[in-house]
Coordinates of C-alpha atoms in Angstrom, one line a residue:
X392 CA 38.5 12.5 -108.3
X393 CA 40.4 14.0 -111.2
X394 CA 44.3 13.7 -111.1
X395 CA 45.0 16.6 -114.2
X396 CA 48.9 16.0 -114.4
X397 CA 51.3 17.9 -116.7
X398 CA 51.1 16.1 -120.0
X399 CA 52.2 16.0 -123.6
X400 CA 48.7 16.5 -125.6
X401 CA 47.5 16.0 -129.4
X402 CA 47.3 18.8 -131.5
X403 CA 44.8 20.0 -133.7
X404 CA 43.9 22.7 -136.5
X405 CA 42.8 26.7 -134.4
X406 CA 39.3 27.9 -135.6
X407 CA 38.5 31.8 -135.1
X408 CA 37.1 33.1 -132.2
X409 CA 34.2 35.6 -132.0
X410 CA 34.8 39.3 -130.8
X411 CA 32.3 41.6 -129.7
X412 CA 32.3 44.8 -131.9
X413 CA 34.1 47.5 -130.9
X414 CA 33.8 51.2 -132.0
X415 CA 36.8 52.4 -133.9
X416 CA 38.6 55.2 -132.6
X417 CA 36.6 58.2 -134.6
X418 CA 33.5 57.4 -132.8
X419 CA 35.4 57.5 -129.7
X420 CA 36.9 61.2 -130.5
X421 CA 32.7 62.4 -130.5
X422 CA 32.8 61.5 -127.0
X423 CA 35.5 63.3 -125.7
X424 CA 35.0 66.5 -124.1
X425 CA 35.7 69.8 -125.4
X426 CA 37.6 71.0 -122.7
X427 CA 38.9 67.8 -120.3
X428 CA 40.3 69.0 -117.1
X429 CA 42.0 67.2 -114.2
X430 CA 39.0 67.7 -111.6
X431 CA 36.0 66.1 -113.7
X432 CA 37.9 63.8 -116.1
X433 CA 40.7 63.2 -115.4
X434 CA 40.8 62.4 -111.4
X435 CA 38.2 60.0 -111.6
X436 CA 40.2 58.0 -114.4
X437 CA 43.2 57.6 -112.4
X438 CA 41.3 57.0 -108.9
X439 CA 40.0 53.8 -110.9
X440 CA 42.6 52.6 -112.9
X441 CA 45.9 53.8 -111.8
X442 CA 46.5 55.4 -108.0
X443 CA 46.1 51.3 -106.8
X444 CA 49.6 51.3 -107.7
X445 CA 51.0 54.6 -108.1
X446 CA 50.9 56.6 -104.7
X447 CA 53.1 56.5 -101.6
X448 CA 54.6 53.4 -100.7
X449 CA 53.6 51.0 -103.6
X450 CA 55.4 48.9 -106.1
X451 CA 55.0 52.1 -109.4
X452 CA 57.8 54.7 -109.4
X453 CA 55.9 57.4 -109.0
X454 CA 52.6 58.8 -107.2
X455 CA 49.8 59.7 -109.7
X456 CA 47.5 61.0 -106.5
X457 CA 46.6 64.6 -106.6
X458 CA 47.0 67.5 -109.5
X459 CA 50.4 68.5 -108.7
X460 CA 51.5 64.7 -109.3
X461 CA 49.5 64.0 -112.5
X462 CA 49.8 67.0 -114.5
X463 CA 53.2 67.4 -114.4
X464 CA 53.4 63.9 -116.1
X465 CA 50.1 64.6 -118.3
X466 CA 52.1 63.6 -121.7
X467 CA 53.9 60.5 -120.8
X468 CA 50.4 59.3 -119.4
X469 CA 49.1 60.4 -123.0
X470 CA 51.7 58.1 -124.6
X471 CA 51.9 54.9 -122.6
X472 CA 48.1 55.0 -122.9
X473 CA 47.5 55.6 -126.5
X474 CA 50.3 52.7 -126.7
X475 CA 47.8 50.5 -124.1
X476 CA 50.9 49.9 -122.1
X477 CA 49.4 51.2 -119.2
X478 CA 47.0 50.1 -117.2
X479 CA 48.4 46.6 -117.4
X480 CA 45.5 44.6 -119.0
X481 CA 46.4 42.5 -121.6
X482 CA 43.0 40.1 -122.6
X483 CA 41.8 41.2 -126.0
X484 CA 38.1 42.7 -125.3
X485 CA 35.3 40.5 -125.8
X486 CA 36.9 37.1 -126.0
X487 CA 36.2 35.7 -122.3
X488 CA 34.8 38.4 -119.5
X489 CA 36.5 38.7 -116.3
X490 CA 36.6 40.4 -112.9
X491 CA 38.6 43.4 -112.0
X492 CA 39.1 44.2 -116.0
X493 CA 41.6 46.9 -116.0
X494 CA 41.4 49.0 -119.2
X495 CA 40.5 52.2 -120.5
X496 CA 38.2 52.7 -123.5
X497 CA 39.0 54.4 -126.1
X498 CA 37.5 57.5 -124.9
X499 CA 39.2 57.8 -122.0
X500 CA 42.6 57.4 -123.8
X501 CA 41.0 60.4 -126.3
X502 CA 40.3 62.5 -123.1
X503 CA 43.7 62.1 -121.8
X504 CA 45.5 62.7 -124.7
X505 CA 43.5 65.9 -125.0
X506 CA 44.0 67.2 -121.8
X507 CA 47.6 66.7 -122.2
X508 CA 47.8 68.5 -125.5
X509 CA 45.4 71.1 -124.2
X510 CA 48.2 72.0 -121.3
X511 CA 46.8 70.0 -118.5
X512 CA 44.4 72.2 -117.4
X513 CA 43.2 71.7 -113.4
X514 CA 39.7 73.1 -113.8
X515 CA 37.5 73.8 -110.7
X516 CA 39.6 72.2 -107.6
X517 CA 36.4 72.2 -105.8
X518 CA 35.1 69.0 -107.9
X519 CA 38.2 67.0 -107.6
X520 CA 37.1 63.3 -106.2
X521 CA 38.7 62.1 -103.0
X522 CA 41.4 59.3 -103.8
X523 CA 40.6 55.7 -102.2
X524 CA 41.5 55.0 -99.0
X525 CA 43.9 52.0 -98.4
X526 CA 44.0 51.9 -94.5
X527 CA 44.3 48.3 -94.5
X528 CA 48.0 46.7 -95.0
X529 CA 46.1 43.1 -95.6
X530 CA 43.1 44.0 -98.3
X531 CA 41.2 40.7 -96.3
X532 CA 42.1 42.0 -93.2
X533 CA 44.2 40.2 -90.9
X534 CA 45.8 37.0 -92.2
X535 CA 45.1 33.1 -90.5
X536 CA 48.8 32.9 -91.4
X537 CA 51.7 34.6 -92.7
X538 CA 54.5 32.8 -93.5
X539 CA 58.1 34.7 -94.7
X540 CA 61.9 33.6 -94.9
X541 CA 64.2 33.8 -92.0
X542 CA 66.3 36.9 -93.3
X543 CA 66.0 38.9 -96.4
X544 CA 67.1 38.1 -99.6
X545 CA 70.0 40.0 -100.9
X546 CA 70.0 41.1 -104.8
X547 CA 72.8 41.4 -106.9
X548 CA 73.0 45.4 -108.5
X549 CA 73.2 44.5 -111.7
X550 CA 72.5 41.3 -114.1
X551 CA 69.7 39.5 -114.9
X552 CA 66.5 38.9 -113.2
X553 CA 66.4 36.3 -110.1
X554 CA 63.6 33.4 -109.3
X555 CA 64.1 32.9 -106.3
X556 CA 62.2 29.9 -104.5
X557 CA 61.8 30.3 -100.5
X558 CA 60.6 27.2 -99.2
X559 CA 58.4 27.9 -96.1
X560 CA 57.3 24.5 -93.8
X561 CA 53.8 24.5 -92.5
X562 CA 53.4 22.3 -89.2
X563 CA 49.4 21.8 -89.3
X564 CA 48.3 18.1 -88.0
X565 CA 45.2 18.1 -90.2
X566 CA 44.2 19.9 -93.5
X567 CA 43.4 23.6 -94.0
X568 CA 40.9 25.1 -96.9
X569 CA 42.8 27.8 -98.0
X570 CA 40.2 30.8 -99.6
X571 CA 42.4 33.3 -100.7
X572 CA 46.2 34.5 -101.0
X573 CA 48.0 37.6 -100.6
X574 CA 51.5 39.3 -100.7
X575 CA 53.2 42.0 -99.1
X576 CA 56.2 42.9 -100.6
X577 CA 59.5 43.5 -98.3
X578 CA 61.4 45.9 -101.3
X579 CA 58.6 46.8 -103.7
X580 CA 61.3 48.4 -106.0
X581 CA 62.8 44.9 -106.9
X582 CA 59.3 42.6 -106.3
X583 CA 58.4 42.2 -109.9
X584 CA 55.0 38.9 -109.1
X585 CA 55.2 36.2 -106.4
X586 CA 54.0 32.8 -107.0
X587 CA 53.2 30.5 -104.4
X588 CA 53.7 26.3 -105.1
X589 CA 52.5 23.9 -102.8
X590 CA 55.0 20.5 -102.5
X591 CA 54.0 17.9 -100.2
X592 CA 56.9 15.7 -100.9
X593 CA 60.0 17.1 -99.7
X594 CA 61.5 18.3 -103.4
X595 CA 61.7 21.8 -102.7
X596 CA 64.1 21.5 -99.2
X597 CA 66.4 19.2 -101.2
X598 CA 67.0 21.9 -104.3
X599 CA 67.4 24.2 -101.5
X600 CA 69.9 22.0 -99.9
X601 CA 72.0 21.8 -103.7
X602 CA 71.7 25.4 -104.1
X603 CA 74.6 26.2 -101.0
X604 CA 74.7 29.8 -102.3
X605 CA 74.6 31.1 -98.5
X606 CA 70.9 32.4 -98.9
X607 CA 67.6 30.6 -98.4
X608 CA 66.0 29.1 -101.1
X609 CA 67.0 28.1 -104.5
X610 CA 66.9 29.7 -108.0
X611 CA 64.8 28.7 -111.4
X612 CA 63.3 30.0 -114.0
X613 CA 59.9 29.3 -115.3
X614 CA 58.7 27.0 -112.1
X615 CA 59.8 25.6 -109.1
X616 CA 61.9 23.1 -110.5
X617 CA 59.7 19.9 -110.1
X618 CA 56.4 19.2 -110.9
X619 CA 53.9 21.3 -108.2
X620 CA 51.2 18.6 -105.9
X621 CA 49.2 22.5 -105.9
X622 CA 49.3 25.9 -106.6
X623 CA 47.7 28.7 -104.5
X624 CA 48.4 30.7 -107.8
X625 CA 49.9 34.4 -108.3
X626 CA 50.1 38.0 -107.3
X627 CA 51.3 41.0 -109.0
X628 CA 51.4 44.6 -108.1
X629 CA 47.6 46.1 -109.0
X630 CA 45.8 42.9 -108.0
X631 CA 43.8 42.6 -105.6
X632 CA 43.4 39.1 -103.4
X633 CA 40.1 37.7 -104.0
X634 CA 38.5 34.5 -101.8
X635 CA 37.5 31.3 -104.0
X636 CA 33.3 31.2 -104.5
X637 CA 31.8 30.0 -101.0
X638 CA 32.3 26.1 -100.6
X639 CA 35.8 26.1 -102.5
X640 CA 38.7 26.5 -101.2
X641 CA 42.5 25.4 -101.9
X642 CA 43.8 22.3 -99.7
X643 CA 47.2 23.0 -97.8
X644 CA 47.6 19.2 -96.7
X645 CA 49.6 18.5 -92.8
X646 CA 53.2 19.0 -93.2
X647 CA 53.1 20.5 -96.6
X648 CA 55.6 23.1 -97.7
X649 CA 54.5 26.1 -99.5
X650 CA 57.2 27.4 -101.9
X651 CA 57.2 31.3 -102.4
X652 CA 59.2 31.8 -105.9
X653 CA 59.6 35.8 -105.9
X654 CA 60.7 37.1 -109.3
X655 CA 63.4 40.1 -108.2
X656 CA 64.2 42.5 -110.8
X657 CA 68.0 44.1 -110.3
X658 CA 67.7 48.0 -109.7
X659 CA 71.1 49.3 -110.5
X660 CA 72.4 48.7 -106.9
X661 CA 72.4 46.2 -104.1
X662 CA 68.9 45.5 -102.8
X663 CA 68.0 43.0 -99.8
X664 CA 64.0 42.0 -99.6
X665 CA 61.5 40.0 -97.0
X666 CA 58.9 39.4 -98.8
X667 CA 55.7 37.8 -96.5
X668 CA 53.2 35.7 -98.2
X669 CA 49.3 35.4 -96.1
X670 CA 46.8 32.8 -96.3
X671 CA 43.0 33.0 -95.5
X672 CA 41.1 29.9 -94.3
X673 CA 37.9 29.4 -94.8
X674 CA 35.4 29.4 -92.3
X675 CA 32.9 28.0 -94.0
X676 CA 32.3 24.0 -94.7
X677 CA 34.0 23.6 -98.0
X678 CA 32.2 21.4 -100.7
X679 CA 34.2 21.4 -103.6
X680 CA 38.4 21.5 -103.7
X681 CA 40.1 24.3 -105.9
X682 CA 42.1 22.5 -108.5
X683 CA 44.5 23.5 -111.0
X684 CA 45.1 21.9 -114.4
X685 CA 48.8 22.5 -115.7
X686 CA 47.9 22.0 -119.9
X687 CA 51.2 22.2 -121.5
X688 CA 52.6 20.9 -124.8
X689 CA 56.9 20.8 -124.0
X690 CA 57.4 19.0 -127.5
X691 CA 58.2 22.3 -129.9
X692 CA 61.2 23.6 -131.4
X693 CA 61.2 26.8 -132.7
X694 CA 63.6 27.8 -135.4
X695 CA 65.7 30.2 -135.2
X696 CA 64.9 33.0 -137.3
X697 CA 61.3 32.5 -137.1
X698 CA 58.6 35.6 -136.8
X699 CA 55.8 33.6 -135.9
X700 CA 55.7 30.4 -135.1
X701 CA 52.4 28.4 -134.2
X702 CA 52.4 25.8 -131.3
X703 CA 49.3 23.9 -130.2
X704 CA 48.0 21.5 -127.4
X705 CA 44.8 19.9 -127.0
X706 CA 43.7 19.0 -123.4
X707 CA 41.0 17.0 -123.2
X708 CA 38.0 16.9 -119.8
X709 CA 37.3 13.7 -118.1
X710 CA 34.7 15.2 -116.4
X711 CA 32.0 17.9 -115.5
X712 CA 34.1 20.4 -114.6
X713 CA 33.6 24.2 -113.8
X714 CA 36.4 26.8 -114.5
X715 CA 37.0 30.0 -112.3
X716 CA 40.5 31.5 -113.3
X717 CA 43.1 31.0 -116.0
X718 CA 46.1 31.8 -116.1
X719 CA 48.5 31.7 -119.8
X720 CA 52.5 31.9 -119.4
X721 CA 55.3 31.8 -122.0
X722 CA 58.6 33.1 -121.9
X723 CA 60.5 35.9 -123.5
X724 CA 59.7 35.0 -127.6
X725 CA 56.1 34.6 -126.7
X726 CA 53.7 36.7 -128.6
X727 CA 50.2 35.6 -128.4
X728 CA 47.8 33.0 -126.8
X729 CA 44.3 31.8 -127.5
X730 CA 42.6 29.4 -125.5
X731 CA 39.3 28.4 -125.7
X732 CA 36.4 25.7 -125.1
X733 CA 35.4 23.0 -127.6
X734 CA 32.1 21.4 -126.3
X735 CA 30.7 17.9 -126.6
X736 CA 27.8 19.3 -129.0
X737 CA 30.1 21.5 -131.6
X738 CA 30.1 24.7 -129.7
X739 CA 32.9 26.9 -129.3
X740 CA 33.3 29.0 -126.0
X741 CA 36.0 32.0 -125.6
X742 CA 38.4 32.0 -122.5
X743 CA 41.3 33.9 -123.1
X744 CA 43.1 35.8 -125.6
X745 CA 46.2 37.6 -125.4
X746 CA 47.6 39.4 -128.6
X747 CA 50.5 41.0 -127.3
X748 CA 52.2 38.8 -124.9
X749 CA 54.6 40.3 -122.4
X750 CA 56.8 38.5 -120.0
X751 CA 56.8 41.5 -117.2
X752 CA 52.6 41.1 -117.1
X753 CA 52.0 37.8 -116.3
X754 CA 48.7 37.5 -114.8
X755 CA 46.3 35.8 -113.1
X756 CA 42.1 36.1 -114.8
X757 CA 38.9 35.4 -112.9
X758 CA 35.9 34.8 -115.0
X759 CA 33.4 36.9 -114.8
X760 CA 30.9 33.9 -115.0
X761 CA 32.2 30.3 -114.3
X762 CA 32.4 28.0 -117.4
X763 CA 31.2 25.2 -117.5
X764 CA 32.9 22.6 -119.3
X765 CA 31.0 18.7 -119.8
X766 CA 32.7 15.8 -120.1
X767 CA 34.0 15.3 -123.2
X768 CA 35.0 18.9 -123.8
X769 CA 38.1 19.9 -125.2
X770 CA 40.7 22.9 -124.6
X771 CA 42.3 24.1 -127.1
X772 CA 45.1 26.9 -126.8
X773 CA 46.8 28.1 -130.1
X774 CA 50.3 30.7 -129.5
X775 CA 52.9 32.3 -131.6
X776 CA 56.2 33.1 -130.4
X777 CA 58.8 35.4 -132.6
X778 CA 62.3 34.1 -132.4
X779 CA 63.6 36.5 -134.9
X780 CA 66.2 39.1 -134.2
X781 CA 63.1 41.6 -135.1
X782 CA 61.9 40.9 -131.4
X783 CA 63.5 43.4 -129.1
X784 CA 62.9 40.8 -126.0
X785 CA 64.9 37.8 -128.3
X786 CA 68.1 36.9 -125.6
X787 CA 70.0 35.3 -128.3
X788 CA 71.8 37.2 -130.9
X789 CA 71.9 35.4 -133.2
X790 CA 68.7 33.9 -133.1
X791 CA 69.3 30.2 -132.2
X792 CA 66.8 27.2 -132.2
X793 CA 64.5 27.1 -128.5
X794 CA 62.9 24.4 -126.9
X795 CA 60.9 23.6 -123.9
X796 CA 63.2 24.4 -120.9
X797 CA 63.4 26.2 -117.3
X798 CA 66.4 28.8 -117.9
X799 CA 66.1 32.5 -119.7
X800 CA 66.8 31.5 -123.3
X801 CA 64.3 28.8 -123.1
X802 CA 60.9 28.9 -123.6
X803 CA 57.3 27.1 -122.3
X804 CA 54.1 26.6 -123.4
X805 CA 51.7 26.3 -120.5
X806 CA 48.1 27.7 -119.6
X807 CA 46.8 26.9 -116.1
X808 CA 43.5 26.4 -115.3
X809 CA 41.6 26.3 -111.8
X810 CA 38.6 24.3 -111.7
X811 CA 36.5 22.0 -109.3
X812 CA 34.8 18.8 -109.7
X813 CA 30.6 19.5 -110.6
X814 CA 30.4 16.0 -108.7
X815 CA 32.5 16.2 -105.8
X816 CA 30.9 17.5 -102.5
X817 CA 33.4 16.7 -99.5
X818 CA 32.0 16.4 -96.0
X819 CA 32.0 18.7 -92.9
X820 CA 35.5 19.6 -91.8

């Protein structure tokens, strides 16, 4: 069995990955219709890309559900798109493939602006798509377990944003595969992602013990504040839970604690959430255990002053491993990250690319295939962080030297993996 601890790894020179062509933006304009109206373009965009969030009683400000609610919005939806800051997808296209990829092409960012600058025409009612349904609160359906805190959380009005990690005790007598995750938030105006840590040894209850703020829990930045035995992984607002392939499955060991860090983002007044994280089980015999691999490189400094500076790990496989889900995170002066596969026989493989890092979209990416990766393989992951008072996001004025730490002004340089074992095939629970 592989043990993949957090590690300091060798660094090496970046070679350039390969992109699949993409038409420039005049090609696009061809496409666009004449005459783009609400019912036929325009509906069906937002019905797939945007109403997951933004309707009644999600996490988005606003509804985007229905012609009253869009058009009357039609050029900030024009701008935020043209700008790709909406929908929140932020994977460079063509390096890696995943699941659930969230973008619009460049012809539907055309047909919006058009049909913004055109006046937001409704055309014939009659043709408008229905909206999704969401009937369901769970997506999975009914949870095996939910766990939540005792009472809410409250939230300070004003300040800067809170990590706050709940620690929630299971009391199984004997392992549970866990298949998939999801999260309900209690106050969706403050809920920014959820991250759920799984500690087996007792650390999280005594930082929660130290913290004797009056509230459950205990606050960090960056991670739990010791090194995770597991990770069930993340949710954001837009995603979707999804259940590991068949025959995988997380392991939540007897007695262990799951920790719930909730990222709360201050609103301008006092705000109290309960945030309620579910598990799924699996009900199927599960082969092969979901892993993750923490690849990090804490040993950087980054000057103050500097645009873009380069920082590099190495992480090398010990065995035949497949890869289902990555997951990159830096902190505030991040700006980009590359990671991809170096195989035994010269071959280089894409997994992820992210050239315009932001600290509020930190995400979770399902390959759309799983990758293989021999024995003997290598991962390399190349970023750039800007620690110059250029960067809008820099907290330090003036810019100071950063290293590798857990508070705001520090930064990390991490990309998390989930894998299983090609070799491993557990028994019959």
């Amino acid at each position: 069995m592989i043990d993949w601890k957090l590690g300091i790894v060798a660094c090496t020179a970046v070679s350039a990955g390969v992109f699949a062509t993409q038409r420039g933006p005049s090609a696009a304009l061809d496409e666009v219709p004449e005459n783009p109206t609400y019912a036929e373009h325009i509906a069906p965009m937002l019905n797939d890309h945007c109403v997951e969030c933004h309707r009644p009683g999600e996490v988005a400000p606003f509804s985007l559900i229905g012609y009253a609610e869009a058009s009357k919005r039609a050029p900030m939806l024009a701008y935020i798109t043209e700008k790709k800051r909406m929908p929140p997808w932020k994977p460079v296209h063509g390096f890696g493939e995943f699941l659930d990829e969230n973008r619009l092409s460049d012809v539907e960012i055309a047909t919006l602006k058009k049909w913004a600058d055109n006046g937001a025409p409704r055309g014939d009612a009659s043709k408008e798509p229905t909206p999704p349904s969401f009937s369901s609160e769970w997506s999975l359906g009914e949870p095996d377990l939910i766990l939540t805190t005792k009472r809410p959380f409250q939230l300070h009005a004003e300040g800067q944003d809170v990590y706050r990690n709940f620690v929630l005790k299971t009391d199984f007598k004997e392992t549970r595969w866990v298949q998939a995750m999801d999260v309900r938030p209690g106050n969706k105006a403050i809920v920014h992602h959820v991250i759920a840590f799984v500690d087996t040894k007792g650390r999280s209850a005594e930082l929660e013990k130290r913290s004797n703020d009056g509230q459950e829990g205990y606050t960090t930045f960056g991670g739990p504040g010791f090194n995770p035995d597991s990770s069930f992984g993340g949710w954001a607002p837009g995603l979707r839970a999804k259940r590991t392939a068949t025959g995988t499955a997380f392991k939540l060991e007897p007695g262990a604690t799951v920790v719930m860090q909730v990222h709360y983002h201050p609103n301008g007044k006092p705000e109290s959430d309960q945030t309620r994280l579910a598990l799924y089980f699996a009900k199927e015999p599960v082969r092969k255990e979901m892993r993750l691999a923490w690849m990090a490189n804490p040993l950087f400094r980054i000057p103050a002053g500097a645009k873009s500076h380069e920082v590099k790990l190495e992480y090398p496989i010990p065995a035949d491993v497949t890869v289902w889900a990555v997951m990159p995170h830096m902190h505030l002066l991040g700006r980009t990250m590359k990671a991809e596969a170096l195989l035994p026989d010269g071959s280089v493989k894409p997994i992820v690319y992210i050239d315009d890092w932001d600290f509020n979209w930190q995400m979770n990416y399902t390959l759309k295939e799983p990758l293989k990766l021999p024995r003997g393989s290598r991962v390399r992951v190349v970023g750039t962080y800007d620690n110059s008072s250029d960067n809008p996001y820099n907290p330090n004025n003036p810019p100071k030297p950063i290293t590798w730490g857990e508070e705001t002004t520090d930064e990390m340089f991490l990309f998390i993996a989930a894998y299983t074992v090609d070799a491993e095939r557990l028994g019959d629970r």
